[in-house]
Coordinates of C-alpha atoms in Angstrom, one line a residue:
X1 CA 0.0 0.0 0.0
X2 CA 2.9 2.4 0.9
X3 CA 4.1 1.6 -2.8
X4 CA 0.9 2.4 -4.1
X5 CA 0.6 6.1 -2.1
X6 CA 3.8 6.8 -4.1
X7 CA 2.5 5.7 -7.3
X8 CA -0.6 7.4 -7.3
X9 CA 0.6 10.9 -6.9
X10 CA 1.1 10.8 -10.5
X11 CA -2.3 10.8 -11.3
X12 CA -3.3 14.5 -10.9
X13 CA -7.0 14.5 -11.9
X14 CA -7.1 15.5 -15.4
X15 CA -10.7 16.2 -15.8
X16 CA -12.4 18.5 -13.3
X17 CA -10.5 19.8 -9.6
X18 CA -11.6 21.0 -6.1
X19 CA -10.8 23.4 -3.7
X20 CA -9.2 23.6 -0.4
X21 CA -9.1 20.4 1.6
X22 CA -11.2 19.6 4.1
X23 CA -11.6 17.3 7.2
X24 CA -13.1 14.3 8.4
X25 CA -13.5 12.4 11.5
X26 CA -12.7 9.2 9.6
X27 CA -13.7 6.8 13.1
X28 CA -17.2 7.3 12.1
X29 CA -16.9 4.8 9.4
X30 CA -15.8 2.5 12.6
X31 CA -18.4 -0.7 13.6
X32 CA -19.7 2.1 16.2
X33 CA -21.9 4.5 13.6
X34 CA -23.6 1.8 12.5
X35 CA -25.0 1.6 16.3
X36 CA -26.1 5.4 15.2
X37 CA -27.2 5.3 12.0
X38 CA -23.6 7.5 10.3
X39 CA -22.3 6.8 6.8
X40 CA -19.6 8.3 5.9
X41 CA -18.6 9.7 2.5
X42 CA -15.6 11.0 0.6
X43 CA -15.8 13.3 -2.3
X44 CA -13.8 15.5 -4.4
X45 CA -16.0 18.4 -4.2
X46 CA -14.8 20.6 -1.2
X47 CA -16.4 23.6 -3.6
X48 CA -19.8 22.2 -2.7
X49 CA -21.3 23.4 0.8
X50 CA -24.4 22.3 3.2
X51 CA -26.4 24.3 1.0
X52 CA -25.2 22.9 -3.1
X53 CA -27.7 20.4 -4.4
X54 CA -24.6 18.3 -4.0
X55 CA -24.8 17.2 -0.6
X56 CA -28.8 17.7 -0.1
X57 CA -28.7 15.0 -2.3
X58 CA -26.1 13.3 -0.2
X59 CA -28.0 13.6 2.5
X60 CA -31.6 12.9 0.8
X61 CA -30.2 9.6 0.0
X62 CA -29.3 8.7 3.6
X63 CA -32.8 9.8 4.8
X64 CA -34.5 8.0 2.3
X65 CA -32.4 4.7 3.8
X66 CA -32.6 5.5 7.5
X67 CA -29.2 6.4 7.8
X68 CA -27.2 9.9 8.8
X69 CA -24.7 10.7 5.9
X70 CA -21.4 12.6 7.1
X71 CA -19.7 13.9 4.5
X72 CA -16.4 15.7 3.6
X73 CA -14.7 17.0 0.3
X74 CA -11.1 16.6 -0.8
X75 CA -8.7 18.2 -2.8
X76 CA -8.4 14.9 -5.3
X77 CA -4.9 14.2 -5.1
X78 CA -5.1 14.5 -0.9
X79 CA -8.3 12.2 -1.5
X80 CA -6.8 9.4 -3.5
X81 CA -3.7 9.9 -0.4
X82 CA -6.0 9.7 2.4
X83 CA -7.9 6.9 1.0
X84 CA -5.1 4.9 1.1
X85 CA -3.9 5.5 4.5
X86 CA -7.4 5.4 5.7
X87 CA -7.2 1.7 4.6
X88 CA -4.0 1.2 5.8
X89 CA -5.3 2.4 9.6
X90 CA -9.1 1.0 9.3
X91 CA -10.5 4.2 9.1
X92 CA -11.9 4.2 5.5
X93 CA -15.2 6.1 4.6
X94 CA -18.6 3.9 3.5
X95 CA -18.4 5.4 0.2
X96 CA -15.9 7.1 -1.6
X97 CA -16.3 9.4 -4.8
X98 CA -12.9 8.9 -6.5
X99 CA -11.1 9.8 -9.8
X100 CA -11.9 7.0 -12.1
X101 CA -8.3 5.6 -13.6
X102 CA -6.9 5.6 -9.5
X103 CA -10.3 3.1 -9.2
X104 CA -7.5 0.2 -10.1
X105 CA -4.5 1.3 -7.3
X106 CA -7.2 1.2 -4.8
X107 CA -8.4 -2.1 -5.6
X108 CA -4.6 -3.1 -6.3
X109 CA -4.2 -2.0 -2.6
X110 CA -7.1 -4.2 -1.5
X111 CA -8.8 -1.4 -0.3
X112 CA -12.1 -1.5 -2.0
X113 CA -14.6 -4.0 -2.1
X114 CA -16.0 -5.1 -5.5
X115 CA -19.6 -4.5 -6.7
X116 CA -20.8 -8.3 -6.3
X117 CA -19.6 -8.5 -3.0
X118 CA -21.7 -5.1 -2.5
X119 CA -24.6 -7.0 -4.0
X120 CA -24.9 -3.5 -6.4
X121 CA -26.2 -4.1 -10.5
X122 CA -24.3 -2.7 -12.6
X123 CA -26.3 -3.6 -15.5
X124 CA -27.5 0.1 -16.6
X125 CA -24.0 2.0 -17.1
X126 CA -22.6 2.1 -20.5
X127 CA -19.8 -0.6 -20.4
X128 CA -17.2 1.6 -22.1
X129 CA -17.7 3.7 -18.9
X130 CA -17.7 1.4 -16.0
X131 CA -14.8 -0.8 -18.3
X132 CA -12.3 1.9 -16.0
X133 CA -13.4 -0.3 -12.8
X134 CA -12.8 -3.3 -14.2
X135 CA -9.5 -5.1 -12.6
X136 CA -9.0 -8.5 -13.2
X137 CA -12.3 -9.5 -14.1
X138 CA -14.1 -7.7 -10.9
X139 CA -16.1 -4.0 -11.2
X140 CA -14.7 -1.7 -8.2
X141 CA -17.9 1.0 -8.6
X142 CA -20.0 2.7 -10.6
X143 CA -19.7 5.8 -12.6
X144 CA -21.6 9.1 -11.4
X145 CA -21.1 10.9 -14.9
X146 CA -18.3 11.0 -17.1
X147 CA -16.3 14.2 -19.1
X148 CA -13.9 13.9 -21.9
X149 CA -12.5 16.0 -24.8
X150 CA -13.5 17.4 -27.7
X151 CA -12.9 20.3 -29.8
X152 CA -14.2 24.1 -29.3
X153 CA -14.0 25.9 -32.3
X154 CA -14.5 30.3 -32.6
X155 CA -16.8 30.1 -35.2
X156 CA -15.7 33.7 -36.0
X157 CA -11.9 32.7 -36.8
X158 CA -13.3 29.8 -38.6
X159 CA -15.7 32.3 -41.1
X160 CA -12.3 34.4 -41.9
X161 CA -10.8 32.1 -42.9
X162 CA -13.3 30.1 -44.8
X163 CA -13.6 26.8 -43.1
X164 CA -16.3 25.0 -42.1
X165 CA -16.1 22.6 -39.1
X166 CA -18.2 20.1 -40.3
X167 CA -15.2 19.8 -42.9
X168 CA -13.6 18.6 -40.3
X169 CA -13.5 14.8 -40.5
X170 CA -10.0 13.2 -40.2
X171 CA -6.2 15.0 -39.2
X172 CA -5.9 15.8 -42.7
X173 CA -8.9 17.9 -43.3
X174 CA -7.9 19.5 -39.7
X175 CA -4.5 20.5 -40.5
X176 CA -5.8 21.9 -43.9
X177 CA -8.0 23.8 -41.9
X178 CA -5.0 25.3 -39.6
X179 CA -3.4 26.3 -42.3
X180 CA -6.1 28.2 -43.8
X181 CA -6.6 29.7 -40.4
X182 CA -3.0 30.7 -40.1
X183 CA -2.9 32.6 -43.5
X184 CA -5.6 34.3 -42.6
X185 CA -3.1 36.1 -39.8
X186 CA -5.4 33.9 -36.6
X187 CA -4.3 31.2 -34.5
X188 CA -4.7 27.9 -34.8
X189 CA -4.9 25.3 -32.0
X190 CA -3.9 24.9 -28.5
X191 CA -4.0 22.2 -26.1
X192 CA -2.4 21.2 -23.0
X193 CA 0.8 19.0 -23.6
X194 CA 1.9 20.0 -19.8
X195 CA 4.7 17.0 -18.2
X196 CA 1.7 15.6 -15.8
X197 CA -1.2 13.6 -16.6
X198 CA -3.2 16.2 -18.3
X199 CA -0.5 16.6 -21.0
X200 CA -1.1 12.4 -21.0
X201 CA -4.9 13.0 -21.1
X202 CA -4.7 15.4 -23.9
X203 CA -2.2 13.4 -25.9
X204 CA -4.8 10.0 -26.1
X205 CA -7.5 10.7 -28.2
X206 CA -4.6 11.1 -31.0
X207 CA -2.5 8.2 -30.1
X208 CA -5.8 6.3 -30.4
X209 CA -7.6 7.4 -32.9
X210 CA -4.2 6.6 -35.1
X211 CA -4.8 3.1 -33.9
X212 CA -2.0 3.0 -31.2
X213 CA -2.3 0.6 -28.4
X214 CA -0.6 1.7 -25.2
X215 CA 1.5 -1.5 -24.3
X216 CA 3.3 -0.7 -27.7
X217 CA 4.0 2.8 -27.8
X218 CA 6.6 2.7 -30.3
X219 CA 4.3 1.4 -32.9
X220 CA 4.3 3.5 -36.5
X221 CA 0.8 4.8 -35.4
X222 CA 1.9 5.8 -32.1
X223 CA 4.8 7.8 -33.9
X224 CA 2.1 9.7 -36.2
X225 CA 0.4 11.2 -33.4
X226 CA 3.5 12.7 -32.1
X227 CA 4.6 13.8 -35.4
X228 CA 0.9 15.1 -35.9
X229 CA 1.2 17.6 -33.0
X230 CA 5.0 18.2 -33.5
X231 CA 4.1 19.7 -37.4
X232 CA 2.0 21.8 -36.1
X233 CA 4.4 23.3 -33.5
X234 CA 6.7 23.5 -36.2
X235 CA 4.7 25.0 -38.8
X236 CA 3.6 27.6 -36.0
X237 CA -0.3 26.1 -36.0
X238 CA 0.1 25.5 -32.4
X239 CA 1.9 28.1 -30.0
X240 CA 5.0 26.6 -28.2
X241 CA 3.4 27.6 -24.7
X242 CA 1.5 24.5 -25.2
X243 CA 4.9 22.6 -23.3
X244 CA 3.6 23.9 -20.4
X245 CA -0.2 25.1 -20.7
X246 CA -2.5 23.3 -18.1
X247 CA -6.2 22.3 -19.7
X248 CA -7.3 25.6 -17.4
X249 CA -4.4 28.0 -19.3
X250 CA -4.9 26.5 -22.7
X251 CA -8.8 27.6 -22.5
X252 CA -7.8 31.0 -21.3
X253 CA -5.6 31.0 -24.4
X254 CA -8.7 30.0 -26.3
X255 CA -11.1 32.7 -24.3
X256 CA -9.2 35.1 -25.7
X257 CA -10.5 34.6 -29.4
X258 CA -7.7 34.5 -31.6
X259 CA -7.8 30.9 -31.7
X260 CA -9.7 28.9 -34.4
X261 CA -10.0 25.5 -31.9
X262 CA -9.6 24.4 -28.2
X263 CA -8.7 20.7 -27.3
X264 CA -10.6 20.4 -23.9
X265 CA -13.7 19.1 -22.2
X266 CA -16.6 19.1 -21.1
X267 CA -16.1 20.9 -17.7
X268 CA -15.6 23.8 -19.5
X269 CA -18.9 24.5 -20.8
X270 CA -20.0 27.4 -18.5
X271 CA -16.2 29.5 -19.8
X272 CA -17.8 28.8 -23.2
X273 CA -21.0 30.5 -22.5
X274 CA -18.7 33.4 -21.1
X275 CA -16.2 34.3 -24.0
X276 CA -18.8 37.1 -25.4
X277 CA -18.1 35.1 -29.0
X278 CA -20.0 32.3 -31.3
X279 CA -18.7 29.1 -30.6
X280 CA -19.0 25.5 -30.9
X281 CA -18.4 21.9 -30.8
X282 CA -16.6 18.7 -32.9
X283 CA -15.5 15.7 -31.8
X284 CA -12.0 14.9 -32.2
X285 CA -11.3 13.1 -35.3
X286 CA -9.6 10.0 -35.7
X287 CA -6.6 9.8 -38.3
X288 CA -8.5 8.5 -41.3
X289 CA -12.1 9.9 -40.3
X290 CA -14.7 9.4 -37.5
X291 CA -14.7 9.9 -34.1
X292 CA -11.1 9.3 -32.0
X293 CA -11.4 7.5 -29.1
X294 CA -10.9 9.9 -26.0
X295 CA -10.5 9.6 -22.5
X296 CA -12.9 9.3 -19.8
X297 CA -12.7 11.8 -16.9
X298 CA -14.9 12.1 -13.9
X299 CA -15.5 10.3 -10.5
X300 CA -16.8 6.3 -9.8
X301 CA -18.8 5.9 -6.4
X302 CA -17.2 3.0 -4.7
X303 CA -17.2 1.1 -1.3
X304 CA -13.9 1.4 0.5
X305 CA -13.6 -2.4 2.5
X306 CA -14.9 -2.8 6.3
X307 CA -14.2 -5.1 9.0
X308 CA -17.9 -4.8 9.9
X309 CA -19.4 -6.3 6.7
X310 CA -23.1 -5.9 7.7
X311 CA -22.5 -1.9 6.5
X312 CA -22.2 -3.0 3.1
X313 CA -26.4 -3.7 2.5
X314 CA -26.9 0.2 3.5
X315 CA -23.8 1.1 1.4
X316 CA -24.9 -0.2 -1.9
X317 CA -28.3 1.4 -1.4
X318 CA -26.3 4.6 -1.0
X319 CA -24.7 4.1 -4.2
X320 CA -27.7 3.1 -5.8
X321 CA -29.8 6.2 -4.8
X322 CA -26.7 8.4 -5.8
X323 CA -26.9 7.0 -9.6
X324 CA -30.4 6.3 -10.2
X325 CA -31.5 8.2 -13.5
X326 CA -33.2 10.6 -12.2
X327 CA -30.7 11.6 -9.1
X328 CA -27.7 11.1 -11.6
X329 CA -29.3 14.0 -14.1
X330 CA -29.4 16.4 -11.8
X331 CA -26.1 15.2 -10.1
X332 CA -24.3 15.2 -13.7
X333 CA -25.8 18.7 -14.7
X334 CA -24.1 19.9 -11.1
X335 CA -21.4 18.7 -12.2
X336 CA -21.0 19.5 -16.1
X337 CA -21.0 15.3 -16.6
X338 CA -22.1 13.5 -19.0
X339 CA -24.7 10.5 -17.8
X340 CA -23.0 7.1 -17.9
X341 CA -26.1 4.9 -18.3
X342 CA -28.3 5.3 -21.3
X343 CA -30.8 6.5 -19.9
X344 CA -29.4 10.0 -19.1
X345 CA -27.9 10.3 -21.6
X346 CA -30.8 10.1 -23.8
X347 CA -32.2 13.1 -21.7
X348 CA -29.2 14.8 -22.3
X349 CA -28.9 14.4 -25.8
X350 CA -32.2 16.9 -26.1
X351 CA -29.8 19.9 -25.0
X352 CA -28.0 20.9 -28.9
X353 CA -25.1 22.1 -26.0
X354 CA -24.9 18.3 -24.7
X355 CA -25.4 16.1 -27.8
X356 CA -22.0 16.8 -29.2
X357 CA -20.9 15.6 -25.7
X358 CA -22.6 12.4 -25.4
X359 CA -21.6 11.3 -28.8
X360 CA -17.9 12.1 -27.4
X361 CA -18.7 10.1 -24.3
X362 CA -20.1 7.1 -26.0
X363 CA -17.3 6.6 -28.0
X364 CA -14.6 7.5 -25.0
X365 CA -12.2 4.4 -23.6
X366 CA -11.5 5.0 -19.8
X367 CA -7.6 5.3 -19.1
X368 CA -7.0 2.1 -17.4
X369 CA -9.3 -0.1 -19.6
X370 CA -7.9 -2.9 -21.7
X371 CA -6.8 -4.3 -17.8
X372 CA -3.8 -2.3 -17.8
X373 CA -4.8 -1.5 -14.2
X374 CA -2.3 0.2 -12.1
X375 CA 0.3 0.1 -14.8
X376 CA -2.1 2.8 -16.7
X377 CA 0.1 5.3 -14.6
X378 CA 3.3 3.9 -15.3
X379 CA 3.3 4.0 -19.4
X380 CA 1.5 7.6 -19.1
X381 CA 4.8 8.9 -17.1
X382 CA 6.3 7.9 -20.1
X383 CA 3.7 8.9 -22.7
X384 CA 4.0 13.0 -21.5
X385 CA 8.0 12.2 -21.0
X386 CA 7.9 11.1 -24.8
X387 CA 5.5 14.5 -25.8
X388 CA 7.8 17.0 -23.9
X389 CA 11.0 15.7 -25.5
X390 CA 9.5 15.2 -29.1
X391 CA 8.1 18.9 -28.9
X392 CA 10.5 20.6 -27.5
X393 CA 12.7 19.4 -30.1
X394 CA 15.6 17.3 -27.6
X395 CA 14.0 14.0 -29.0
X396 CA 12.6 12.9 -32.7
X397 CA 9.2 11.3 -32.2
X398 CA 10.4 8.1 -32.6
X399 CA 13.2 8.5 -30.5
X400 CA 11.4 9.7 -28.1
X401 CA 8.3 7.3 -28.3
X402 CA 11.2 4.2 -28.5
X403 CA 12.4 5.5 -25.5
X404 CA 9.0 5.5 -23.5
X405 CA 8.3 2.0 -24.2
X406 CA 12.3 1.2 -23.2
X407 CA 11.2 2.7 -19.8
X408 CA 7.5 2.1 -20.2
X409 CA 8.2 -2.0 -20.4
X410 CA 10.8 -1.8 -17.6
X411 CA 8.1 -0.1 -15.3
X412 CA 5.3 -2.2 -15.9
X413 CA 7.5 -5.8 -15.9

């Protein structure tokens, strides 16, 4: 478990972020609440008072089952570390609202308990969704909502320079586009490919929609997508800041309109409605058309274990009220998610804002899918090592993608 604290420090959330952190009198969680009627839950919310729909609903749920909900919100990297401590002293939370690819150190660490144990159906939720639960053939969770990437495009840039975005269907017709954008004096496109897990999290939908797999990122495809973003770096379609842009930074370089497109997500909807221009949404297209695969973001509910098992009937209940269709719209909208069972998405798909959104969700992979578990972290270290040195020009891209599987293959052996 001490192995795994260290690990998962890596894993900065790369999809939506907290506040300050908070505190919580983890005994409550002990064989005594039960006596009283107190569940404990952790979230990543610490943004969300007494008073947000948030944790009414929290508390709704624990009324409903005859329980008292405490809760507390985290800052999510000082979740995902107190999480693990908390199950290293026996002082873990009934529930837990966690950052979906650290879903597989947890259980790694043996400190969750899986779904049939919990007795919860997980029937409902989209399986590309929940598939970022999945460890060795067991479901740690369930997905509250889901985020993921697209692209946000100034449809005033776009006009001068006489592109349309629904001519935008494969890397090709993009890059013709940037070009066009360029010579019409505008910007092109900027992204976060920051040295953490966001420049990682930016980086996937190209590596996989050119086909790469991540146990073999060396392959030809893999090199394309490097090459992809390191052309337009060098042909001044993407601005060198993006070495160290931050999702957050590279939308205020977007906000300020002289950029044709923005690579970010769905969090970032209400900034949109802000930036006093016309805008819209694409998906991100694959290399030789359709839709690239992007990654998921957002939280999974999940059951940290007890040594009094009997909690674990109330628990799933818990769960269960906090992703029911109805609580998980309103939940999702709270949180600028995307629904992660059909039904809610359905709903969402009704909003003209949202449907470009849930067609991006449906065809999203979560990070740690394919079971590459807790070595997910280990081959992203090397993915954003590989994007720094190809872009800032101290690597080729296949040097520096041969590299990153060198280290990649050592790490994860």
């Amino acid at each position: 478990m001490a192995v795994a604290l260290a690990a998962v420090t890596t894993l900065a959330l790369s999809a939506c972020g907290g506040g300050s952190t908070g505190t919580s009198d983890a005994g409550a969680s002990g064989s005594g609440a039960a006596a009283s009627g107190t569940y404990t839950v952790w979230d990543p919310y610490p943004q969300f008072d007494d008073s947000s729909d948030w944790v009414k609903l929290l508390q709704k749920c624990g009324t409903d089952n005859g329980v008292t909900v405490k809760r507390t919100g985290y800052d999510t990297t000082d979740l995902t570390n107190k999480a693990l401590l908390a199950a290293q002293q026996g002082t873990s939370p009934d529930v837990i609202l966690i950052d979906n690819p650290v879903i597989s150190t947890l259980a790694d660490a043996g400190a969750l308990t899986d779904t049939q144990t919990l007795g919860l159906d997980t029937s409902a939720f989209e399986k590309n969704l929940i598939a970022a639960g999945e460890v060795d053939g067991k479901t740690y969770g369930v997905p509250i909502g889901a985020n993921t990437l697209s692209l946000y495009y100034n449809k005033a840039v776009l006009d001068a320079a006489g592109v349309d975005p629904a001519s935008v269907k494969d890397w090709a017709s993009l890059t013709a586009a940037l070009e066009k954008v360029k010579a019409a004096g505008k910007k092109g496109i900027t992204f976060s490919a920051i040295g953490t897990e966001e420049g990682s999290f930016q980086f996937l939908p190209w590596f996989w929609g050119s086909g790469a797999d991540l146990t073999k990122l060396d392959s030809s495809q893999g090199v394309a997508a490097l090459s992809l973003w390191k052309d337009w770096l060098d042909k001044g379609y993407a601005p060198n800041s993006v070495l160290n842009n931050t999702q957050t930074t590279s939308w205020q370089e977007f906000a300020t309109g002289d950029y044709a497109f923005s690579e970010n997500g769905t969090w970032q909807l209400g900034n949109a409605k802000k930036t006093g221009f016309e805008w819209g949404v694409i998906p991100i297209p694959a290399e030789n058309g359709g839709v690239a695969p992007a990654p998921t973001g957002g939280e999974f509910a999940a059951a940290p274990v007890q040594t009094d098992t009997a909690r674990y009937a109330t628990t799933s209940k818990l769960i269960s009220c906090l992703t029911s269709p109805d609580n998980a719209l309103a939940t999702d909208t709270t949180l600028s998610y995307i629904g992660a069972t059909q039904a809610v998405q359905e709903k969402q798909a009704a909003d003209p804002e949202l449907k470009p959104w849930v067609e991006a969700v449906q065809g999203a992979k979560g990070r740690t899918s394919d079971n590459l578990g807790t070595k997910y972290p280990k081959i992203s270290e090397q993915l954003w090592d590989a994007v720094q040195a190809a872009l800032s020009g101290s690597k080729t891209p296949q040097q520096a993608m041969s590299d990153a599987q060198t280290a990649a293959a050592s790490a994860t052996s």
